Tab-separated table of C-alpha atoms in Angstrom:
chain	number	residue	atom	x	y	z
A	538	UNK	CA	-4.621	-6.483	-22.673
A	539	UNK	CA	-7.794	-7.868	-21.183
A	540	UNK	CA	-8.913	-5.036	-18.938
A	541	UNK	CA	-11.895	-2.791	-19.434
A	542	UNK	CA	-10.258	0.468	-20.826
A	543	UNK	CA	-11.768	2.738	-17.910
A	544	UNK	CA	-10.398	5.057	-15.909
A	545	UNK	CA	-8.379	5.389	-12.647
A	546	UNK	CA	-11.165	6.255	-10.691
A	547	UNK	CA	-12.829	3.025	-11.429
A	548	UNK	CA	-10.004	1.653	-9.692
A	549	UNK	CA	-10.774	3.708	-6.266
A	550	UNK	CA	-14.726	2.685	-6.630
A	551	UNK	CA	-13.645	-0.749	-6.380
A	552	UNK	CA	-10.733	-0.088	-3.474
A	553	UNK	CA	-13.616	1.398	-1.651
A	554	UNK	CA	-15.928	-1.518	-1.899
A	555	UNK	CA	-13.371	-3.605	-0.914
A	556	UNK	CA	-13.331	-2.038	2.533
A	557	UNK	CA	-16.694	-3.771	3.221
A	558	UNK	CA	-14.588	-6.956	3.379
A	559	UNK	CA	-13.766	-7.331	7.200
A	560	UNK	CA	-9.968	-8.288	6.509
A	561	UNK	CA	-7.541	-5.709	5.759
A	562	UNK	CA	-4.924	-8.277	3.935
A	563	UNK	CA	-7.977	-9.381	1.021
A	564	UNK	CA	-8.471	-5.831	-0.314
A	565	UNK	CA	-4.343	-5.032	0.148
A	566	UNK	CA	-3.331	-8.323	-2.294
A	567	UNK	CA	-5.454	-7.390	-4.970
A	568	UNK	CA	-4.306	-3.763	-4.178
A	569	UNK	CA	-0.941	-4.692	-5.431
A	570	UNK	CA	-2.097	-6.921	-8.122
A	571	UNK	CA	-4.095	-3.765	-9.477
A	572	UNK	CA	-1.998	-0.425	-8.295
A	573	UNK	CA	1.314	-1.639	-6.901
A	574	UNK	CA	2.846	-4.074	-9.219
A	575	UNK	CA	1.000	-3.376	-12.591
A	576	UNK	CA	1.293	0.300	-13.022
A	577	UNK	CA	4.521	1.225	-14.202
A	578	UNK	CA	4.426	-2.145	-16.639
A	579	UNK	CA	1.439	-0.522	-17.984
A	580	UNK	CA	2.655	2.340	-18.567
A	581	UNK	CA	6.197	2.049	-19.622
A	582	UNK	CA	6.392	-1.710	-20.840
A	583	UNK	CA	7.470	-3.218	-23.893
A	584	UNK	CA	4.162	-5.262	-25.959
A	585	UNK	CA	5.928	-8.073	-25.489
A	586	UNK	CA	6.271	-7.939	-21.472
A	587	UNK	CA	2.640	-7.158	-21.185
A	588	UNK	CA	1.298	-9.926	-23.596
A	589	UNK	CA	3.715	-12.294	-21.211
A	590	UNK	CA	2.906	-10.703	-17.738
A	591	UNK	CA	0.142	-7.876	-17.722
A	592	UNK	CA	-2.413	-10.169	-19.541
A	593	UNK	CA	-2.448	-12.895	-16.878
A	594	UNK	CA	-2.194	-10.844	-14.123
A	595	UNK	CA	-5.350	-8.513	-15.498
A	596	UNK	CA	-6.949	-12.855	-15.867
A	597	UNK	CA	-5.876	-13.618	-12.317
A	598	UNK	CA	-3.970	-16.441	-13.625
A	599	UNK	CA	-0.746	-14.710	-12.173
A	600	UNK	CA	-0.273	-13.330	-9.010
A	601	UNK	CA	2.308	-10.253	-9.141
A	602	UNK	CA	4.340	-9.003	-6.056
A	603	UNK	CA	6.354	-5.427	-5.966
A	604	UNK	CA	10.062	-6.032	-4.619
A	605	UNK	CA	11.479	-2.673	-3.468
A	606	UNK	CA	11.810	-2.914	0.508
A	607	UNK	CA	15.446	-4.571	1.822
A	608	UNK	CA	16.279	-4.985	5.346
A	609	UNK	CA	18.100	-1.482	4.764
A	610	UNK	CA	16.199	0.130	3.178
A	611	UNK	CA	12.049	0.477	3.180
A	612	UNK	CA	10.919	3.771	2.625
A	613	UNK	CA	14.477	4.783	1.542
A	614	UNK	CA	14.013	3.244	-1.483
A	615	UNK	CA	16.850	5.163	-3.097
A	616	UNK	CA	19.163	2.826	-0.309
A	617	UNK	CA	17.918	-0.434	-2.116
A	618	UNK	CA	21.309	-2.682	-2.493
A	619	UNK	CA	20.518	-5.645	-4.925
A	620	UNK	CA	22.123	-5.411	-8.193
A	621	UNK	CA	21.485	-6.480	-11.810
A	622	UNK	CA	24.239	-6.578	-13.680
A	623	UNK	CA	23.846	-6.510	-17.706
A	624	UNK	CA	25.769	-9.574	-18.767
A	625	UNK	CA	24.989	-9.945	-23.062
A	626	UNK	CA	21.282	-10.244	-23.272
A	627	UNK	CA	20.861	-11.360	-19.624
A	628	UNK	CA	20.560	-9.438	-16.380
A	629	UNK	CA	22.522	-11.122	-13.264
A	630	UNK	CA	20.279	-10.482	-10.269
A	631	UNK	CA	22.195	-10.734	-6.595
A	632	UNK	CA	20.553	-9.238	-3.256
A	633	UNK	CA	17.409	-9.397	-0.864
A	634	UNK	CA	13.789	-7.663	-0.626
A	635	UNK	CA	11.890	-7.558	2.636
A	636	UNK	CA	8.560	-7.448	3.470
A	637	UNK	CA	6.773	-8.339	0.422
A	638	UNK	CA	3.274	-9.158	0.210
A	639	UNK	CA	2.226	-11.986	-2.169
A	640	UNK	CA	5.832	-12.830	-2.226
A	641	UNK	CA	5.534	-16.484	-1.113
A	642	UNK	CA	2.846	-17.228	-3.878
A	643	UNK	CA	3.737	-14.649	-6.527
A	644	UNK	CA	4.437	-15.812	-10.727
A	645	UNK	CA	6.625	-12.390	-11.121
A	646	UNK	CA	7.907	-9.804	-9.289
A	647	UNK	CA	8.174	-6.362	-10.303
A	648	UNK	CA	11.733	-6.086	-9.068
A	649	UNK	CA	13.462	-2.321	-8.588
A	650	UNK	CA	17.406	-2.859	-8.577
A	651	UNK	CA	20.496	-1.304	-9.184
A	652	UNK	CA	21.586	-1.514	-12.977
A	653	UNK	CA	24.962	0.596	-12.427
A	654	UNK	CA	26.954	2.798	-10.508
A	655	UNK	CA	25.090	6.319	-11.080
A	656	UNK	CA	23.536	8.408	-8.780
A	657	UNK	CA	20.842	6.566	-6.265
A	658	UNK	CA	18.368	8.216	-8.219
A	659	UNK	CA	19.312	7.567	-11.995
A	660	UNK	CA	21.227	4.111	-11.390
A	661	UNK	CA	17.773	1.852	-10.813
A	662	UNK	CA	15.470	-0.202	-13.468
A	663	UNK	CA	12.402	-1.875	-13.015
A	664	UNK	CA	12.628	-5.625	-14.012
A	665	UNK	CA	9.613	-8.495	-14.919
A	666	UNK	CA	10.924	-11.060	-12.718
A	667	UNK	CA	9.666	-14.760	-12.946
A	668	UNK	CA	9.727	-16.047	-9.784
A	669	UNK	CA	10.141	-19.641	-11.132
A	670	UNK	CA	14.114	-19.059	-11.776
A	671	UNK	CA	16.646	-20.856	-10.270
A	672	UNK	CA	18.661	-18.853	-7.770
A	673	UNK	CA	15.613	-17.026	-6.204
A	674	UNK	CA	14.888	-18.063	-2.478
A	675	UNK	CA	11.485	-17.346	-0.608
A	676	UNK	CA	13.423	-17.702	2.655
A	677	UNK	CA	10.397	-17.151	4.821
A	678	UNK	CA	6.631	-15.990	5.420
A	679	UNK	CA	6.411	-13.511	8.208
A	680	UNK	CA	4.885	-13.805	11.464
A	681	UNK	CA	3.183	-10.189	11.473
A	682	UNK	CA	1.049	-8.167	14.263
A	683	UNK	CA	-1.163	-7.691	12.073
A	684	UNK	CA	-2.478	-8.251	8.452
A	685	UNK	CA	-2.127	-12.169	9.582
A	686	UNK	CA	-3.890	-13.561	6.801
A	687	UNK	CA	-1.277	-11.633	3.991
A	688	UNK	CA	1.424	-13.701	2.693
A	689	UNK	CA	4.468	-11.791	3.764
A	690	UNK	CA	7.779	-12.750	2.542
A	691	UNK	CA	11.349	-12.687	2.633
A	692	UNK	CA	13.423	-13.379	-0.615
A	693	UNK	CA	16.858	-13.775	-1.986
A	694	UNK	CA	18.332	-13.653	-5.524
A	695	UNK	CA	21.765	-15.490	-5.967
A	696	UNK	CA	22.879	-15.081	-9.330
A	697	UNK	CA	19.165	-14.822	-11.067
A	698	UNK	CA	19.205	-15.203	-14.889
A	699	UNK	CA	16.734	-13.148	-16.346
A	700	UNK	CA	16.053	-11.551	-20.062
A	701	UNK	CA	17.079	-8.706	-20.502
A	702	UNK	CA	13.985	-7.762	-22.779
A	703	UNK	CA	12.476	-8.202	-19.572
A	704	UNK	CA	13.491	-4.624	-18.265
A	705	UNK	CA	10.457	-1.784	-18.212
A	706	UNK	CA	10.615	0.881	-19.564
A	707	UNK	CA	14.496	2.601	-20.042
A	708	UNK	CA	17.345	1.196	-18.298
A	709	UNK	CA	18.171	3.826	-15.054
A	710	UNK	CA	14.622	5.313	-15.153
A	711	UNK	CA	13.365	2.815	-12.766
A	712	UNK	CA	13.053	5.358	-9.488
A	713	UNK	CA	10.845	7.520	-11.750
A	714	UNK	CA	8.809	4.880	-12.542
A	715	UNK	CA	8.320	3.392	-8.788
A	716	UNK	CA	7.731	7.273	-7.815
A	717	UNK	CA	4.384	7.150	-10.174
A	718	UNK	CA	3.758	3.737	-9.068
A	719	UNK	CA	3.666	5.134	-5.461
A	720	UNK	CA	1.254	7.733	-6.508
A	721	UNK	CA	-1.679	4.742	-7.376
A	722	UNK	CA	-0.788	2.283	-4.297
A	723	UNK	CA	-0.684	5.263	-1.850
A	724	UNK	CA	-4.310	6.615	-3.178
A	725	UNK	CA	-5.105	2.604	-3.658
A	726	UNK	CA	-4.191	1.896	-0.104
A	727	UNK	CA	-7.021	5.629	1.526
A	728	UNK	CA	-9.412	4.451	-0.819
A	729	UNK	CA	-9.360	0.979	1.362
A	730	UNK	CA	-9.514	2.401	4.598
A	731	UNK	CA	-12.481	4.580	4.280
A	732	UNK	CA	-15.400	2.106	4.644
A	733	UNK	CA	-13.485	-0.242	7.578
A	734	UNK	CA	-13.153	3.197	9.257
A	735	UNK	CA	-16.573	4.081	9.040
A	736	UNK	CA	-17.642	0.192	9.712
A	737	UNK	CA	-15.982	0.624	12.807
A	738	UNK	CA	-17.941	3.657	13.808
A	739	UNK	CA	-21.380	2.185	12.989
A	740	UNK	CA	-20.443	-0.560	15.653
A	741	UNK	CA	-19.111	1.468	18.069
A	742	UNK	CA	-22.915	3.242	18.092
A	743	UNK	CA	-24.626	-0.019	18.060
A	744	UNK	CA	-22.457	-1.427	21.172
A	745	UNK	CA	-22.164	1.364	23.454
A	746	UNK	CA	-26.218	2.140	22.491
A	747	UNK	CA	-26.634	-1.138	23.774
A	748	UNK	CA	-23.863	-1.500	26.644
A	749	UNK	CA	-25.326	-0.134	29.878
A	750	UNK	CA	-23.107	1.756	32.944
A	751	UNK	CA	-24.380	3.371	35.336
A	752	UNK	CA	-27.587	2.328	34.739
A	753	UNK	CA	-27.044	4.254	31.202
A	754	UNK	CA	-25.889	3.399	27.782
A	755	UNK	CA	-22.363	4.379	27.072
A	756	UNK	CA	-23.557	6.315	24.116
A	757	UNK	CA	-25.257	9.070	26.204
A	758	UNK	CA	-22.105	10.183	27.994
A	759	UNK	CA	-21.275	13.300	25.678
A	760	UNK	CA	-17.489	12.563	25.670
A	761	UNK	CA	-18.407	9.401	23.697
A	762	UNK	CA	-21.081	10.334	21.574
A	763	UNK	CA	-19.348	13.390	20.583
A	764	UNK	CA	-16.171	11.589	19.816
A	765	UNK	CA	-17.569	9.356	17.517
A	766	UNK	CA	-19.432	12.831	16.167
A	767	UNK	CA	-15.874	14.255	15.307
A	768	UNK	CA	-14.349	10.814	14.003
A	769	UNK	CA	-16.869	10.289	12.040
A	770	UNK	CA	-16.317	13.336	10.289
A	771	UNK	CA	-12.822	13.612	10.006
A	772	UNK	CA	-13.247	9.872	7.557
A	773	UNK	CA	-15.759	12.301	5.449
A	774	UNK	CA	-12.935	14.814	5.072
A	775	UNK	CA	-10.240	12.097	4.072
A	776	UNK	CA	-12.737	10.758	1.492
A	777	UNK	CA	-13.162	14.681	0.370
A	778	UNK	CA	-8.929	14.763	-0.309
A	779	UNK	CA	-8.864	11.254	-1.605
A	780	UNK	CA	-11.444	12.210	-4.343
A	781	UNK	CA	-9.799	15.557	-5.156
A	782	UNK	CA	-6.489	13.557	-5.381
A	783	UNK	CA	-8.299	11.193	-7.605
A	784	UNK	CA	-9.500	13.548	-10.041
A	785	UNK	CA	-6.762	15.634	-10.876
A	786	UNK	CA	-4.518	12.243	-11.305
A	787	UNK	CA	-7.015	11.008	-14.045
A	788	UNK	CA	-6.937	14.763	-15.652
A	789	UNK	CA	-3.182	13.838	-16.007
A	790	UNK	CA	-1.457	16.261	-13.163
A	791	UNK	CA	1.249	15.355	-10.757
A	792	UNK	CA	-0.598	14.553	-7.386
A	793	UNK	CA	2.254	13.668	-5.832
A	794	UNK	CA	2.124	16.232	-2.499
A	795	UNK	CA	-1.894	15.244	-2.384
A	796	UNK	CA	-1.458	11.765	-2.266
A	797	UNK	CA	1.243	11.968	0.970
A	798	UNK	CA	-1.186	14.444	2.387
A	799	UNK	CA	-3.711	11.537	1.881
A	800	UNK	CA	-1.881	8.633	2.962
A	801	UNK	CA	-0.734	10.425	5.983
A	802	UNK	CA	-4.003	11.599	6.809
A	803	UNK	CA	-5.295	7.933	6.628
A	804	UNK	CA	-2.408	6.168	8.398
A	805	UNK	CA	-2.711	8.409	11.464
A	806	UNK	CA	-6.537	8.420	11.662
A	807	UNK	CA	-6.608	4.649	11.109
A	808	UNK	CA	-4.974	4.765	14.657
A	809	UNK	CA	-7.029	7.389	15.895
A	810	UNK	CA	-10.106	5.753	15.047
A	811	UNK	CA	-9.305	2.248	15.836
A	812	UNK	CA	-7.489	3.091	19.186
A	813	UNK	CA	-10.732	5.495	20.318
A	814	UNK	CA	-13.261	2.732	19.608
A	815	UNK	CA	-11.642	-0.072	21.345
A	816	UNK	CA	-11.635	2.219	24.297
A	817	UNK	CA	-14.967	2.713	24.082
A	818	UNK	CA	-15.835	-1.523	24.018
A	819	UNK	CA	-13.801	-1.647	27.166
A	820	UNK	CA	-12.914	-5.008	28.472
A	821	UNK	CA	-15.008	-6.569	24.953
A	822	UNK	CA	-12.295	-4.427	22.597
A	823	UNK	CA	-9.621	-6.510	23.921
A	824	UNK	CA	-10.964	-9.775	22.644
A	825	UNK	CA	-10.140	-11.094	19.349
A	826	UNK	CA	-14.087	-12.049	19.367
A	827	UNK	CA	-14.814	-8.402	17.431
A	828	UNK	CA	-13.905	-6.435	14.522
A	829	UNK	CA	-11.904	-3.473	16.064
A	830	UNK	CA	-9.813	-5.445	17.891
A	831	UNK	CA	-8.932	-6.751	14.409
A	832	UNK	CA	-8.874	-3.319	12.297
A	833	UNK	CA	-6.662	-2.254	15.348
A	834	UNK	CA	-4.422	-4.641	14.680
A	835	UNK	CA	-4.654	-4.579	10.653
A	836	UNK	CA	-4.790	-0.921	10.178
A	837	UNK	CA	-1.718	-0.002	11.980
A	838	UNK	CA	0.128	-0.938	8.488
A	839	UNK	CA	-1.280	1.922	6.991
A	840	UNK	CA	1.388	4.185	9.199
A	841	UNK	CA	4.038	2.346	7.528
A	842	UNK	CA	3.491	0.451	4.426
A	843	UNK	CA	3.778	1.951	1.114
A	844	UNK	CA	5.805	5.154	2.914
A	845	UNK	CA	5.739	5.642	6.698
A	846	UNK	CA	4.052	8.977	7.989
A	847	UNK	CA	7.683	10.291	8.381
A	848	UNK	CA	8.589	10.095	4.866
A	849	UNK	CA	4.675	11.187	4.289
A	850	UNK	CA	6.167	14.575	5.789
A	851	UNK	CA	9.103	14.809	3.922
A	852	UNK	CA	7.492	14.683	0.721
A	853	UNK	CA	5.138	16.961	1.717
A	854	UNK	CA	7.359	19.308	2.531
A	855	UNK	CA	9.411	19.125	-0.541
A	856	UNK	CA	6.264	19.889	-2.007
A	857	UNK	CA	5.438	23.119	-0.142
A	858	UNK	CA	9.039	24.385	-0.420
A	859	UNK	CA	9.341	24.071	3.334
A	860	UNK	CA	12.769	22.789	3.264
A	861	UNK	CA	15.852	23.584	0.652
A	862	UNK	CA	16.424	21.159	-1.968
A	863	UNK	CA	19.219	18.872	-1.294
């Protein structure tokens, strides 16, 4: 379908290289252009569907978007309340999705709605949604704190036609599929992290090295050279679980609980890092004149988009057979 047959890892190498780029919403479209809104079509679509959406979107003649957050419901995803009701060979698609990136540019939408009255977890399909059909409403692009350059939208569906050949996969197995979906945009969204984080270190050294108190740089005060000392290794030990994570996924194993653990681990020390440094600038950290004022801002996504830490946890702990299975 146009792409280059390699593995997942490839896909990480690249997410990682993207972190050189000193914008965090860049590397996070093409993020879910490549391991947000592609995977489960890959996986689980018809040839037909992919031929119509995959091989454009592998061209970069389409842009894709992922439509699972509603007002209600983000990282609840079971909670999501738009419908698509099978009507003869057409789907009938009413309700809303928040906070969806690429949404006011995208060609289709991988949409996740309810296709019956089931169970929150068996009821939902994944759809192939143009987002050229009449009844669909990009109501507005969001004014964010961060992540200011990322189209951001909000979108309604009133009474959206759509094939239903365009449907992924089997009707009611479209929580399963966002679940594996999750597994790529969660390691996607570490791997993009790592070199900002580290970016952010290196100038931190080279501006208090240079930035003189007390007649001393503010590198030789031990509480700030040894800070930077521990930061800088805790983004080493991240990388270390995002490329264990990485390599059991492509042997084919269920790397569910490692991914949370990773994405997690890389919200909170995306805040840790970010919020330490611009300490250490002082006065020049609260400018919008250098890059960890910016990361500060950008970064703080990573606590909440894709999963927040909270639900992070939760998994987690399903995982480890803290808690008893509801």
């Amino acid at each position: 379908y146009g792409g280059m047959g390699l593995d997942f890892s490839y896909n990480i190498a690249v997410a990682e290289e993207l972190g050189n780029i000193r914008c965090g919403g860049i590397p996070m479209a093409i993020g879910v252009q490549a391991g947000m809104a592609t995977p489960a079509l890959t996986r689980f679509g018809s040839d037909e569907l992919k031929k119509q959406f995959l091989v454009p979107t592998i061209a970069g003649d389409f842009v894709a978007c992922l439509g699972i957050s509603e007002p209600g419901a983000g990282s609840d995803v079971a909670n999501i309340k738009t419908t698509a009701v099978r009507k003869g060979d057409e789907y009938v698609i009413n309700g809303s999705k928040m906070w969806i990136t690429s949404g006011s540019q995208a060609d289709w939408m991988c949409l996740l709605a309810n296709t019956s009255e089931g169970p929150p977890h068996q009821n939902k399909s994944l759809i192939c949604l143009p987002m050229n059909l009449p009844g669909i409403h990009v109501a507005k692009r969001i004014d964010k704190l961060g992540m200011r350059s990322s189209d951001t939208a909000q979108i309604f569906f009133e009474d959206v036609k759509v094939p239903s050949k365009n449907l992924i996969g089997e009707e009611g197995r479209g929580f399963t599929y966002q679940m594996l979906q999750f597994q790529e945009e969660r390691l996607w969204g570490v791997a993009t992290v790592l070199t900002p984080l580290e970016t952010i270190i290196q100038e931190t050294i080279d501006y208090t090295r240079q930035r003189k108190v007390f007649n001393q740089s503010v590198l030789q005060n031990q509480t700030v050279h040894f800070r930077l000392a521990e930061l800088a290794t805790e983004v080493e030990l991240l990388r270390s679980l995002l490329h264990r994570a990485v390599a059991l996924y492509v042997e084919g194993n269920d790397v569910t609980k490692f991914a949370s653990m990773a994405k997690l681990k890389a919200g909170r020390l995306a805040r840790e890092v970010t919020d330490s440094c611009l300490q250490f600038w002082g006065g020049m950290g609260f400018t919008s004149e250098v890059l960890v004022s910016r990361f500060y801002r950008d970064l703080r996504l990573v606590s909440i988009g894709g999963g927040t830490d909270e639900t992070m946890l939760s998994i987690i702990c399903k995982y480890m057979e803290i808690l008893p299975s509801k």
